[in-house]
PDB file of N, CA and C in Angstrom:
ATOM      1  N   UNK I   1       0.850  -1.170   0.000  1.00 47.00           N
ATOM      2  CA  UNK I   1       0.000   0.000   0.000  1.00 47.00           C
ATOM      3  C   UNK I   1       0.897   1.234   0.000  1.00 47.00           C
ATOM      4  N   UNK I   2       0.634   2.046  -1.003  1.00 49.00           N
ATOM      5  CA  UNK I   2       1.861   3.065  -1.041  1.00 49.00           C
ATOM      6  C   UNK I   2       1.369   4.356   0.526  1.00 49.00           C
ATOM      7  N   UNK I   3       2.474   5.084   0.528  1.00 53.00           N
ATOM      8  CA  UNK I   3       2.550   5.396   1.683  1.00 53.00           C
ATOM      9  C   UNK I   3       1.478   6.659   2.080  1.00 53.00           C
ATOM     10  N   UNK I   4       0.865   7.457   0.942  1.00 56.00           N
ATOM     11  CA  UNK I   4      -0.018   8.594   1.404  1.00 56.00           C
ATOM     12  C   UNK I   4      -1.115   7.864   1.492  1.00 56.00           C
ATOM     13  N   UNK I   5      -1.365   6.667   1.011  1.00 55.00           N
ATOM     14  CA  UNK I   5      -3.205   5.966   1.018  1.00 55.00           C
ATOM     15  C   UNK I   5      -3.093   5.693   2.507  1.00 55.00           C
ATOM     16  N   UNK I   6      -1.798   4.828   2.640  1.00 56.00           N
ATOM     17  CA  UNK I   6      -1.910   4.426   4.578  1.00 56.00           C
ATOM     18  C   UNK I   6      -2.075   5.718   5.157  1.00 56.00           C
ATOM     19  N   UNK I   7      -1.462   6.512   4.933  1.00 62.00           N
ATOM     20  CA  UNK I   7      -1.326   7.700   5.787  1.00 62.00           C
ATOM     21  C   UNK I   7      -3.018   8.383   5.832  1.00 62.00           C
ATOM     22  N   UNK I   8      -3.783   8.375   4.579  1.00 63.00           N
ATOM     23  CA  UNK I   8      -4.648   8.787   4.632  1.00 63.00           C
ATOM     24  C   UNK I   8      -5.946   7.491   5.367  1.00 63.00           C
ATOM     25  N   UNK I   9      -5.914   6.938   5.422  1.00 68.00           N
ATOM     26  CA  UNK I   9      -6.825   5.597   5.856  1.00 68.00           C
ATOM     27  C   UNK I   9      -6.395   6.068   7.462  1.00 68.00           C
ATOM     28  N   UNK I  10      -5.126   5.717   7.843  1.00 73.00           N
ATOM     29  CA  UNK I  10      -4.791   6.035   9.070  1.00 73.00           C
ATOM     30  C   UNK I  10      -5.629   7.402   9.397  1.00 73.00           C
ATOM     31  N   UNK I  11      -5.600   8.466   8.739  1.00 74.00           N
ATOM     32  CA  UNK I  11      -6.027   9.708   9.553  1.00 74.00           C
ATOM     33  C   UNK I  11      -7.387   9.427   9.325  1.00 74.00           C
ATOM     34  N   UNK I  12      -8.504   9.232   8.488  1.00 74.00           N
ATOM     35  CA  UNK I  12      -9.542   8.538   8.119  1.00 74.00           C
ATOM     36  C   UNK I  12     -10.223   7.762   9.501  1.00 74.00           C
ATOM     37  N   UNK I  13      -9.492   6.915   9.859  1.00 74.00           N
ATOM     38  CA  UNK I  13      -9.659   5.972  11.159  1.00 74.00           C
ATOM     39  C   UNK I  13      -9.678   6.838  12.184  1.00 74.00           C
ATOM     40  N   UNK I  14      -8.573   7.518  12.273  1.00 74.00           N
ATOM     41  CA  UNK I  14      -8.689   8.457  13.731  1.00 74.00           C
ATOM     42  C   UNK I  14      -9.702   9.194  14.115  1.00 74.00           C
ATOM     43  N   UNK I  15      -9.635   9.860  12.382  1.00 76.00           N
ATOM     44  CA  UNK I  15     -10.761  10.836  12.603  1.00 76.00           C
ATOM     45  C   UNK I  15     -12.249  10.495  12.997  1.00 76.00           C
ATOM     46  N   UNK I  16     -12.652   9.564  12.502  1.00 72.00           N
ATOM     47  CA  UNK I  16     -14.077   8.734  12.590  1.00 72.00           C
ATOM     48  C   UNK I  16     -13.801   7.958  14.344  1.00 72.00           C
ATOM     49  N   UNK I  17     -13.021   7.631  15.012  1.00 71.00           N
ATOM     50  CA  UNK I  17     -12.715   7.126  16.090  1.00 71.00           C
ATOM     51  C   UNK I  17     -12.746   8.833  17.618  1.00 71.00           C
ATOM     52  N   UNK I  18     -12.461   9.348  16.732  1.00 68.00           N
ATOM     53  CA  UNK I  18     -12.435  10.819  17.725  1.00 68.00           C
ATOM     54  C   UNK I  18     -13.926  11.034  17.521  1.00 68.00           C
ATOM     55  N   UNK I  19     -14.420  10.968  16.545  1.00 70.00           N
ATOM     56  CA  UNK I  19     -15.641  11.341  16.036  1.00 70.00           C
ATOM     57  C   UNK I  19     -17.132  10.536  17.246  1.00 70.00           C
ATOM     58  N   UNK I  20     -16.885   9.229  16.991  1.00 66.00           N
ATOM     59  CA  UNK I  20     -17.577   8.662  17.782  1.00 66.00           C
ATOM     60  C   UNK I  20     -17.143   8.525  19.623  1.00 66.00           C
ATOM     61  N   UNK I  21     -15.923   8.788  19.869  1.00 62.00           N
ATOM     62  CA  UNK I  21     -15.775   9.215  21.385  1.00 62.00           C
ATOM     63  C   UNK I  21     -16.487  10.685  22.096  1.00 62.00           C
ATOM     64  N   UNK I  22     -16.512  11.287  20.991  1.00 61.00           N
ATOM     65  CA  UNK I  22     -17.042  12.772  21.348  1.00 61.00           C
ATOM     66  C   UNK I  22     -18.871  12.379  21.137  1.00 61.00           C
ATOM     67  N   UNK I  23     -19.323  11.704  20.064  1.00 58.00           N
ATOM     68  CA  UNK I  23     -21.074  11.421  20.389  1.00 58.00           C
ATOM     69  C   UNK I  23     -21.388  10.276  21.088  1.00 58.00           C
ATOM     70  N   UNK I  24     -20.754   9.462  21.340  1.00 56.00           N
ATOM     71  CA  UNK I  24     -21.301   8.303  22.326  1.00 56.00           C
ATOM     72  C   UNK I  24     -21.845   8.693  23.749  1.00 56.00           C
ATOM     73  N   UNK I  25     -20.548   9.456  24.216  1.00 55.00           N
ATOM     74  CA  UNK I  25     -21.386   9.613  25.837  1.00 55.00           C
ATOM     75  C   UNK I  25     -22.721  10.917  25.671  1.00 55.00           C
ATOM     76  N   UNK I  26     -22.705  11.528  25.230  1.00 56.00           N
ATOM     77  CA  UNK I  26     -23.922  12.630  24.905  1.00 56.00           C
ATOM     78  C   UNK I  26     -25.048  11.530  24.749  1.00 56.00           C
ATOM     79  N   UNK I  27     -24.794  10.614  23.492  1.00 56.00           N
ATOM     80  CA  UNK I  27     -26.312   9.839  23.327  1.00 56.00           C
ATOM     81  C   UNK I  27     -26.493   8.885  24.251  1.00 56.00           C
ATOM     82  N   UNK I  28     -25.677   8.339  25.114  1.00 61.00           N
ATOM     83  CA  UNK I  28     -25.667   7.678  26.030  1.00 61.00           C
ATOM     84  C   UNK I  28     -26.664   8.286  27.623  1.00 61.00           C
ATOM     85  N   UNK I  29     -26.152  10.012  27.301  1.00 62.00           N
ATOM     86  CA  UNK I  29     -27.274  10.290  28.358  1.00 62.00           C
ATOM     87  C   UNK I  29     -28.224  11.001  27.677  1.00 62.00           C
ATOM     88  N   UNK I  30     -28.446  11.093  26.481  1.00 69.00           N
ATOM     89  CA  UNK I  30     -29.857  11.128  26.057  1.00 69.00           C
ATOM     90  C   UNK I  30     -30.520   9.804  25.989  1.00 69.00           C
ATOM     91  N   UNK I  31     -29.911   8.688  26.026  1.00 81.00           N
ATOM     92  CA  UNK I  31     -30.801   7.943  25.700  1.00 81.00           C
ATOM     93  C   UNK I  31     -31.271   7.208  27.420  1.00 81.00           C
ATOM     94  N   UNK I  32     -30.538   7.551  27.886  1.00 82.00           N
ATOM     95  CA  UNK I  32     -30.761   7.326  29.463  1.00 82.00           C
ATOM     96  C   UNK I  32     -31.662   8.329  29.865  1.00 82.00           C
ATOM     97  N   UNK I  33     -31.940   9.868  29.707  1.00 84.00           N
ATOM     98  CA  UNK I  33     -33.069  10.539  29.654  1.00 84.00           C
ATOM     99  C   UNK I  33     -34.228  10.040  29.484  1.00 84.00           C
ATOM    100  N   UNK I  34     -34.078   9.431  28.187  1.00 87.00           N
ATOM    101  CA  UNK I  34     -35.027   8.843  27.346  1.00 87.00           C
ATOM    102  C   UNK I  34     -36.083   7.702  27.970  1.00 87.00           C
ATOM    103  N   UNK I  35     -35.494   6.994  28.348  1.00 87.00           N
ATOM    104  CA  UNK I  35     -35.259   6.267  29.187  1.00 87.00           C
ATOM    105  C   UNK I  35     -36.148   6.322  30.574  1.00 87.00           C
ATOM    106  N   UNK I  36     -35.655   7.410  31.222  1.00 88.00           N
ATOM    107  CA  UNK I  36     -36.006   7.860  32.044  1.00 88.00           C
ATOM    108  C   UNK I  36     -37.463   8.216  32.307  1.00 88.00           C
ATOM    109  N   UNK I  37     -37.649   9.142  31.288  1.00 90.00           N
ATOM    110  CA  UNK I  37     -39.222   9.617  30.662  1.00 90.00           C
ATOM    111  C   UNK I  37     -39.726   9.088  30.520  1.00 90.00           C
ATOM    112  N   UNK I  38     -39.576   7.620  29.194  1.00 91.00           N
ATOM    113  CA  UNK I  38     -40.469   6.400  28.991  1.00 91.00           C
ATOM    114  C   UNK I  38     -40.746   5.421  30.670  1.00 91.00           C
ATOM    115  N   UNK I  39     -39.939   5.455  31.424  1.00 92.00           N
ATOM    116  CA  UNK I  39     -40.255   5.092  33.288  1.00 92.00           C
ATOM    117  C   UNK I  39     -41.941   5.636  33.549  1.00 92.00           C
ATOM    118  N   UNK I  40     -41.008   7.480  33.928  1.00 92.00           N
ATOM    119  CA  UNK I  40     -42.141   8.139  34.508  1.00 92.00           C
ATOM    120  C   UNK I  40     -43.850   8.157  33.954  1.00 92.00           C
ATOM    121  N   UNK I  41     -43.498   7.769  32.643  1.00 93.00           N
ATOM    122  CA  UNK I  41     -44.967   7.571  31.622  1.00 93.00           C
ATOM    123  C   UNK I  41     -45.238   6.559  31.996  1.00 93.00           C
ATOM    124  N   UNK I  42     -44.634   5.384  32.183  1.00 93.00           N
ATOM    125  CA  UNK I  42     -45.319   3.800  32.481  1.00 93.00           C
ATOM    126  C   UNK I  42     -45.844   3.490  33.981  1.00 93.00           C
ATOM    127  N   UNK I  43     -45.187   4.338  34.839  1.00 92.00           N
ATOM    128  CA  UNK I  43     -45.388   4.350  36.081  1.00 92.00           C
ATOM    129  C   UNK I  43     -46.618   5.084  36.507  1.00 92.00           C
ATOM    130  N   UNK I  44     -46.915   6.512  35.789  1.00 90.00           N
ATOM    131  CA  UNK I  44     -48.452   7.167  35.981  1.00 90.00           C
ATOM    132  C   UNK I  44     -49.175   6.222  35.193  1.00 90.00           C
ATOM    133  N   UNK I  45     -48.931   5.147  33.720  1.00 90.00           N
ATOM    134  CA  UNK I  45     -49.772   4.808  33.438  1.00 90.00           C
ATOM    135  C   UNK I  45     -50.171   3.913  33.740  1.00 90.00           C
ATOM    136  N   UNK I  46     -49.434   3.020  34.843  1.00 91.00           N
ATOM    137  CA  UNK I  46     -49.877   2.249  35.599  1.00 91.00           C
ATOM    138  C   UNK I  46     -50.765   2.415  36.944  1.00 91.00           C
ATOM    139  N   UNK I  47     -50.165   3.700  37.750  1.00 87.00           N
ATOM    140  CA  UNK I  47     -50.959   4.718  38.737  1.00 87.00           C
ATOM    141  C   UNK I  47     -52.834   4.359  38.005  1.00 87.00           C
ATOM    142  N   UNK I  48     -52.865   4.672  37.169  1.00 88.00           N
ATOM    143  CA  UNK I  48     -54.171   4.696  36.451  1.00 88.00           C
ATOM    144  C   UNK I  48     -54.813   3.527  35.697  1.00 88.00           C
ATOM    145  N   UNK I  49     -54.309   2.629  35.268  1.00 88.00           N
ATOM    146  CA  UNK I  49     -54.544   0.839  35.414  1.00 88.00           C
ATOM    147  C   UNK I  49     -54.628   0.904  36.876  1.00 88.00           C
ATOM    148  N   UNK I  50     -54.645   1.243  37.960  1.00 88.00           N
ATOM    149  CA  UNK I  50     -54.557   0.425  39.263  1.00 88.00           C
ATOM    150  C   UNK I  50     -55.520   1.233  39.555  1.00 88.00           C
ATOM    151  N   UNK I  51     -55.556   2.256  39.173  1.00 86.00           N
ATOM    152  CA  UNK I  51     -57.102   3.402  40.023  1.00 86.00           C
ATOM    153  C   UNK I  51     -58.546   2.981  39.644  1.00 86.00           C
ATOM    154  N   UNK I  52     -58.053   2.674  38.219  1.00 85.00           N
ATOM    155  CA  UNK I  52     -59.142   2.074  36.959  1.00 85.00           C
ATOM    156  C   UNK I  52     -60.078   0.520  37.773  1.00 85.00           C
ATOM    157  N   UNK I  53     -58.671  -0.301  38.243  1.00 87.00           N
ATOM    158  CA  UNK I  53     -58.764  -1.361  38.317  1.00 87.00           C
ATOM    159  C   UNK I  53     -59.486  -1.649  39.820  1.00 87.00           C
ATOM    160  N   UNK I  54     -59.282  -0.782  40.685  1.00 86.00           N
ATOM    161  CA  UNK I  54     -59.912  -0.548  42.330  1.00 86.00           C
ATOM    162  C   UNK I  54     -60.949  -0.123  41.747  1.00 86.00           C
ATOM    163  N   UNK I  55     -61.581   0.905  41.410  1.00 80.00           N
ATOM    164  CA  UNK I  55     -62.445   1.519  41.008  1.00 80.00           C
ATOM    165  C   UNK I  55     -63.777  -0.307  40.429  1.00 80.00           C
ATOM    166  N   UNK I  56     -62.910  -0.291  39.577  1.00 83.00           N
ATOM    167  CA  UNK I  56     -63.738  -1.657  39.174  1.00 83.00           C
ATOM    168  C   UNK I  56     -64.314  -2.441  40.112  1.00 83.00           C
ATOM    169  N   UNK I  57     -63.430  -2.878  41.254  1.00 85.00           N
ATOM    170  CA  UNK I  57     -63.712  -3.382  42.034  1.00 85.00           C
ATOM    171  C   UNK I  57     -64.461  -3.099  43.046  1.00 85.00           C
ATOM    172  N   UNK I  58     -64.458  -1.875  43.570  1.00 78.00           N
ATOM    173  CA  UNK I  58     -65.152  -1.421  43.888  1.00 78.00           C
ATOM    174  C   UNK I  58     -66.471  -1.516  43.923  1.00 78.00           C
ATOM    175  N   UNK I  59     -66.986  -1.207  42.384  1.00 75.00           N
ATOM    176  CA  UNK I  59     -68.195  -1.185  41.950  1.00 75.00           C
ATOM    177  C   UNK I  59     -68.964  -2.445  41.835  1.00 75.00           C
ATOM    178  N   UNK I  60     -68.365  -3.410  41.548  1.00 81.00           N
ATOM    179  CA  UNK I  60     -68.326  -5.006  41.696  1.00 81.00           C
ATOM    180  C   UNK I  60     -68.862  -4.802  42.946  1.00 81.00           C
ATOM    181  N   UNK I  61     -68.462  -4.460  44.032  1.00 79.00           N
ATOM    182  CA  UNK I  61     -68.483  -4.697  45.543  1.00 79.00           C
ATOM    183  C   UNK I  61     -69.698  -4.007  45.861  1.00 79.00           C
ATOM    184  N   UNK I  62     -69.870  -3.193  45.343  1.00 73.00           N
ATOM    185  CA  UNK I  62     -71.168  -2.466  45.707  1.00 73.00           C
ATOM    186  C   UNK I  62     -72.506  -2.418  44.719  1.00 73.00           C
ATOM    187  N   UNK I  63     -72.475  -3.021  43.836  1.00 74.00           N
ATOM    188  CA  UNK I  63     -73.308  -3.393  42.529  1.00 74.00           C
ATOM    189  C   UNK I  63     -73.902  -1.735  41.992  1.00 74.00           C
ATOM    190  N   UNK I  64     -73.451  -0.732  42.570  1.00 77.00           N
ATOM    191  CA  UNK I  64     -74.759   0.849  41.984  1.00 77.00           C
ATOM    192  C   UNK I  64     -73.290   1.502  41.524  1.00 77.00           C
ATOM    193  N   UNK I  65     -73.619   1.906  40.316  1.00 77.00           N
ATOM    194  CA  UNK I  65     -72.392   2.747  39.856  1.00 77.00           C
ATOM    195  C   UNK I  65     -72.344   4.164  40.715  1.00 77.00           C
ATOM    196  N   UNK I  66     -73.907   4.132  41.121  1.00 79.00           N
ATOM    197  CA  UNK I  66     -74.498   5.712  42.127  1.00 79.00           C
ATOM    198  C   UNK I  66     -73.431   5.391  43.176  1.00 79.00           C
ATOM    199  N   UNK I  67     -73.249   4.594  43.899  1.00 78.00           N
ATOM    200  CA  UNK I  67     -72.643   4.251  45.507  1.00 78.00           C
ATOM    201  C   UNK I  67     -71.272   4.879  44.989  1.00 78.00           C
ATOM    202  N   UNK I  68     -70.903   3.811  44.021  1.00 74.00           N
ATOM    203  CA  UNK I  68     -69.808   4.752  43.508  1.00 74.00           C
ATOM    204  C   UNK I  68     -69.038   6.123  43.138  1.00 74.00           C
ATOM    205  N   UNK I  69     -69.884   6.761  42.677  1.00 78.00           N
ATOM    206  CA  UNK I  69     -70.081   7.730  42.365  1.00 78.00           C
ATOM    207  C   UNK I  69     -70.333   8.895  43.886  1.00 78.00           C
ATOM    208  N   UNK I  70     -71.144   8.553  44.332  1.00 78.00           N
ATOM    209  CA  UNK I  70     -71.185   9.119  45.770  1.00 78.00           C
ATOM    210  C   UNK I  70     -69.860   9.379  46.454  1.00 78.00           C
ATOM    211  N   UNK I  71     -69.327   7.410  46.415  1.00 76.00           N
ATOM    212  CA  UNK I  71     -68.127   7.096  47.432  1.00 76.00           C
ATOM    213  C   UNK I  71     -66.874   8.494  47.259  1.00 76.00           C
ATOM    214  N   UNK I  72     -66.383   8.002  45.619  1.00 76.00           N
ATOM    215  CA  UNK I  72     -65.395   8.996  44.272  1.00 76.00           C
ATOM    216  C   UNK I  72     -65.895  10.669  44.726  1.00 76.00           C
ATOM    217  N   UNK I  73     -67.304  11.390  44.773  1.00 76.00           N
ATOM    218  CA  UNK I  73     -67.425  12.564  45.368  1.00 76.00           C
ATOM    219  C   UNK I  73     -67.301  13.027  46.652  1.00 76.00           C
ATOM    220  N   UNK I  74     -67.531  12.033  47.909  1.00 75.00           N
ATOM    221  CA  UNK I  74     -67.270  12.001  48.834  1.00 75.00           C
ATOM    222  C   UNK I  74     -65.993  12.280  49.384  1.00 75.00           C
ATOM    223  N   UNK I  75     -64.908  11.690  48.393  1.00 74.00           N
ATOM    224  CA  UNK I  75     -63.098  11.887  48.346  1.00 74.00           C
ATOM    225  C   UNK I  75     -62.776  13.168  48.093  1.00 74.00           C
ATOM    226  N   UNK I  76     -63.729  13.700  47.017  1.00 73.00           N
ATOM    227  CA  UNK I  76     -63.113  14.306  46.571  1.00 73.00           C
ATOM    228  C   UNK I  76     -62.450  14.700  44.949  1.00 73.00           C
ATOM    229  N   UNK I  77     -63.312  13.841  44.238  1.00 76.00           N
ATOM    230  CA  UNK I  77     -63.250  13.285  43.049  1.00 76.00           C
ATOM    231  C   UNK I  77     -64.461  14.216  42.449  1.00 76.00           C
ATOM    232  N   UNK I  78     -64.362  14.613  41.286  1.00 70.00           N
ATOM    233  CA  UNK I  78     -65.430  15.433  40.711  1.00 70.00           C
ATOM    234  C   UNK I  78     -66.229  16.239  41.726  1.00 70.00           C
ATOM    235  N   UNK I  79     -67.214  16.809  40.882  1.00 71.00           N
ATOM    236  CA  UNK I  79     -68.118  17.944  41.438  1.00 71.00           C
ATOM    237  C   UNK I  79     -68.898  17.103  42.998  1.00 71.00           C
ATOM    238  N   UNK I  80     -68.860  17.588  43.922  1.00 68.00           N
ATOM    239  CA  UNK I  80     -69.568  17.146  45.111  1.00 68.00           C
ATOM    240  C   UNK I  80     -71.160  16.822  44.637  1.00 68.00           C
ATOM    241  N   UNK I  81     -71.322  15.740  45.101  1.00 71.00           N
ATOM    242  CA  UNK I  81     -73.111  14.954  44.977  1.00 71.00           C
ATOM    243  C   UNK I  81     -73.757  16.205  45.765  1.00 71.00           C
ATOM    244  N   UNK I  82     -73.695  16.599  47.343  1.00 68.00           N
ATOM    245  CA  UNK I  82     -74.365  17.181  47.618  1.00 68.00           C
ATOM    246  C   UNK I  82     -73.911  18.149  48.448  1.00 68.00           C
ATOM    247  N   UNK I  83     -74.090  18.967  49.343  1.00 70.00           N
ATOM    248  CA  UNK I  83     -73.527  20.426  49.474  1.00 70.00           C
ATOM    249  C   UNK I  83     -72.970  20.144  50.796  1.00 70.00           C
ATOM    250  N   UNK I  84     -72.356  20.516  51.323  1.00 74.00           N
ATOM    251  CA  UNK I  84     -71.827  20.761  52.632  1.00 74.00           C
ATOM    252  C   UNK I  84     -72.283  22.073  53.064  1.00 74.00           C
ATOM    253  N   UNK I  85     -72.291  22.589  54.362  1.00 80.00           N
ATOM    254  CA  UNK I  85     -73.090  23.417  54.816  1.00 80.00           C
ATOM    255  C   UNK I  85     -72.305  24.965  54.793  1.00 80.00           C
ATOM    256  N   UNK I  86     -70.901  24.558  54.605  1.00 79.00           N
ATOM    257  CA  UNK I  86     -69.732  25.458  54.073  1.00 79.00           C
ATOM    258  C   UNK I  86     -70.373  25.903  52.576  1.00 79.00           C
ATOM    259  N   UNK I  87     -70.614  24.953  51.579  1.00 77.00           N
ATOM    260  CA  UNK I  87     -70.836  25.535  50.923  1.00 77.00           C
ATOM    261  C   UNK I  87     -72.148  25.841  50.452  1.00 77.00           C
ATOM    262  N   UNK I  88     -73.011  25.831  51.495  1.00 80.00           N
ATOM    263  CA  UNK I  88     -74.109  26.371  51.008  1.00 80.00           C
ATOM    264  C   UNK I  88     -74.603  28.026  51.715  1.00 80.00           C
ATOM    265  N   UNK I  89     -73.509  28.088  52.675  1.00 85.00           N
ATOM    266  CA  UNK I  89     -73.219  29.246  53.262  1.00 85.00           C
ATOM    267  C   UNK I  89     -72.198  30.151  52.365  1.00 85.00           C
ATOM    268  N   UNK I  90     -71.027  29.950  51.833  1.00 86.00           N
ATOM    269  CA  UNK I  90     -70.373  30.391  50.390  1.00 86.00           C
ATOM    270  C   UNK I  90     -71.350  30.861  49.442  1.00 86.00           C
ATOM    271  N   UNK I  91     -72.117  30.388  49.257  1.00 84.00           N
ATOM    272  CA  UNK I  91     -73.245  30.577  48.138  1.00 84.00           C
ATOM    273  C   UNK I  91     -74.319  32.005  48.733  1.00 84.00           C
ATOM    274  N   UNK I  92     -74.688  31.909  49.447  1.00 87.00           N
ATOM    275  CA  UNK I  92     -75.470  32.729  49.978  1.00 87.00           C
ATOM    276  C   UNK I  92     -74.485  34.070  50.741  1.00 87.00           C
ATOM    277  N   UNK I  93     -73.543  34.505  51.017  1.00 90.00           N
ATOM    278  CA  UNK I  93     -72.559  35.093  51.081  1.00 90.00           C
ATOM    279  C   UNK I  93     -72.479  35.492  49.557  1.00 90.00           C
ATOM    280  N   UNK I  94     -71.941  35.069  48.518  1.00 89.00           N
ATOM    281  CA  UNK I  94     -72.055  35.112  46.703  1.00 89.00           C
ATOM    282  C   UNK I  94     -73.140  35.904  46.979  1.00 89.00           C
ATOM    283  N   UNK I  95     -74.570  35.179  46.835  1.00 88.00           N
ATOM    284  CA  UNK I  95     -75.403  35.854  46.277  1.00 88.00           C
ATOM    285  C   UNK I  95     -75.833  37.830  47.281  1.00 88.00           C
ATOM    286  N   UNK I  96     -75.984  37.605  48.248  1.00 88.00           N
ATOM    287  CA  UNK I  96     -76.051  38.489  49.185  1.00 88.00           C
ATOM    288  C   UNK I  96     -74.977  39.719  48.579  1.00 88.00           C
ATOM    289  N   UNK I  97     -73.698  39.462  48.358  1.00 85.00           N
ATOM    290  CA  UNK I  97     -72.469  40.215  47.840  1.00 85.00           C
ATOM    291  C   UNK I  97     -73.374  40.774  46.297  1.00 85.00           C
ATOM    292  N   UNK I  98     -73.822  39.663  45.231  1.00 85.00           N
ATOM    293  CA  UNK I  98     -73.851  40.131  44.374  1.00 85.00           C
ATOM    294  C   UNK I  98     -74.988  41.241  43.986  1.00 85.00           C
ATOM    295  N   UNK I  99     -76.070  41.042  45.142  1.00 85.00           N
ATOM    296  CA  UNK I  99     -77.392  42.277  45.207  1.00 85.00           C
ATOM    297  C   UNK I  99     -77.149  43.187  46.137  1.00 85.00           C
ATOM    298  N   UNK I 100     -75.588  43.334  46.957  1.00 82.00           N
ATOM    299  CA  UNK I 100     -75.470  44.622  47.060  1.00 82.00           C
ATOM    300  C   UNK I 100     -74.994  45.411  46.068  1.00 82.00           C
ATOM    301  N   UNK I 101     -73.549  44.651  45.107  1.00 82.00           N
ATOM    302  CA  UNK I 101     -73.020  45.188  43.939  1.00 82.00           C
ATOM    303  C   UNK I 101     -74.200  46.082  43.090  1.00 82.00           C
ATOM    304  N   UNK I 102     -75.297  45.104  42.362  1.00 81.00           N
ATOM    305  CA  UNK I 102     -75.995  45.148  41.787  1.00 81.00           C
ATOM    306  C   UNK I 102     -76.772  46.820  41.929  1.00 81.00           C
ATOM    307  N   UNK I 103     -76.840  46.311  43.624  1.00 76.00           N
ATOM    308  CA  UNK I 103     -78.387  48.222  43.703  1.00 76.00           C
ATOM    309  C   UNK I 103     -77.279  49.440  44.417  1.00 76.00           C
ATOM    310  N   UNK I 104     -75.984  49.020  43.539  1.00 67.00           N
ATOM    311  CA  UNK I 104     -75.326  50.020  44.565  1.00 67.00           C
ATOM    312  C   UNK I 104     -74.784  51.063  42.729  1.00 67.00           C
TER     313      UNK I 104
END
């Protein structure tokens, strides 16, 4: 092999060898990021298979999707079934506020 082809193959090699020491560890912690993220997604989406899955059971256990539904508002889960006395005092405070605004 005459001597500038080695010479050039040789620098060729280096260069592509420097090349991949300088992007390996970068994609190494992107892909460990990556990684990372695809975790935190499988882990809430399991959080929610398991909420899904109590929930089911639940309802099983109590045969009225209503009981349910009660139980889930009772927590704290959607709009409250029925008023608490806080907020039916909030409300009337509201309205009282809004017919002084109103005739003032």
């Amino acid at each position: 092999m005459p001597r500038s082809r080695k010479s050039f193959s040789t620098k060729y090699a280096t260069d592509k060898t420097q090349r991949l020491q300088h992007t390996i560890p970068d994609s190494g912690l992107a892909t460990l990021r990556e990684a990372e993220a695809t975790l935190e997604r499988l882990q809430a989406r399991q959080g929610e298979l398991d909420a899904t899955a109590f929930a089911m059971t639940e309802l099983e256990a109590t045969g009225s999707a209503e009981a349910l539904r009660d139980k889930l508002a009772d927590e704290g889960c959607g709009t409250p079934i029925q008023s608490s006395a806080d907020q039916v005092l909030e409300r009337l405070k509201a309205r009282q506020k809004d017919r002084k605004d109103t005739a003032a």
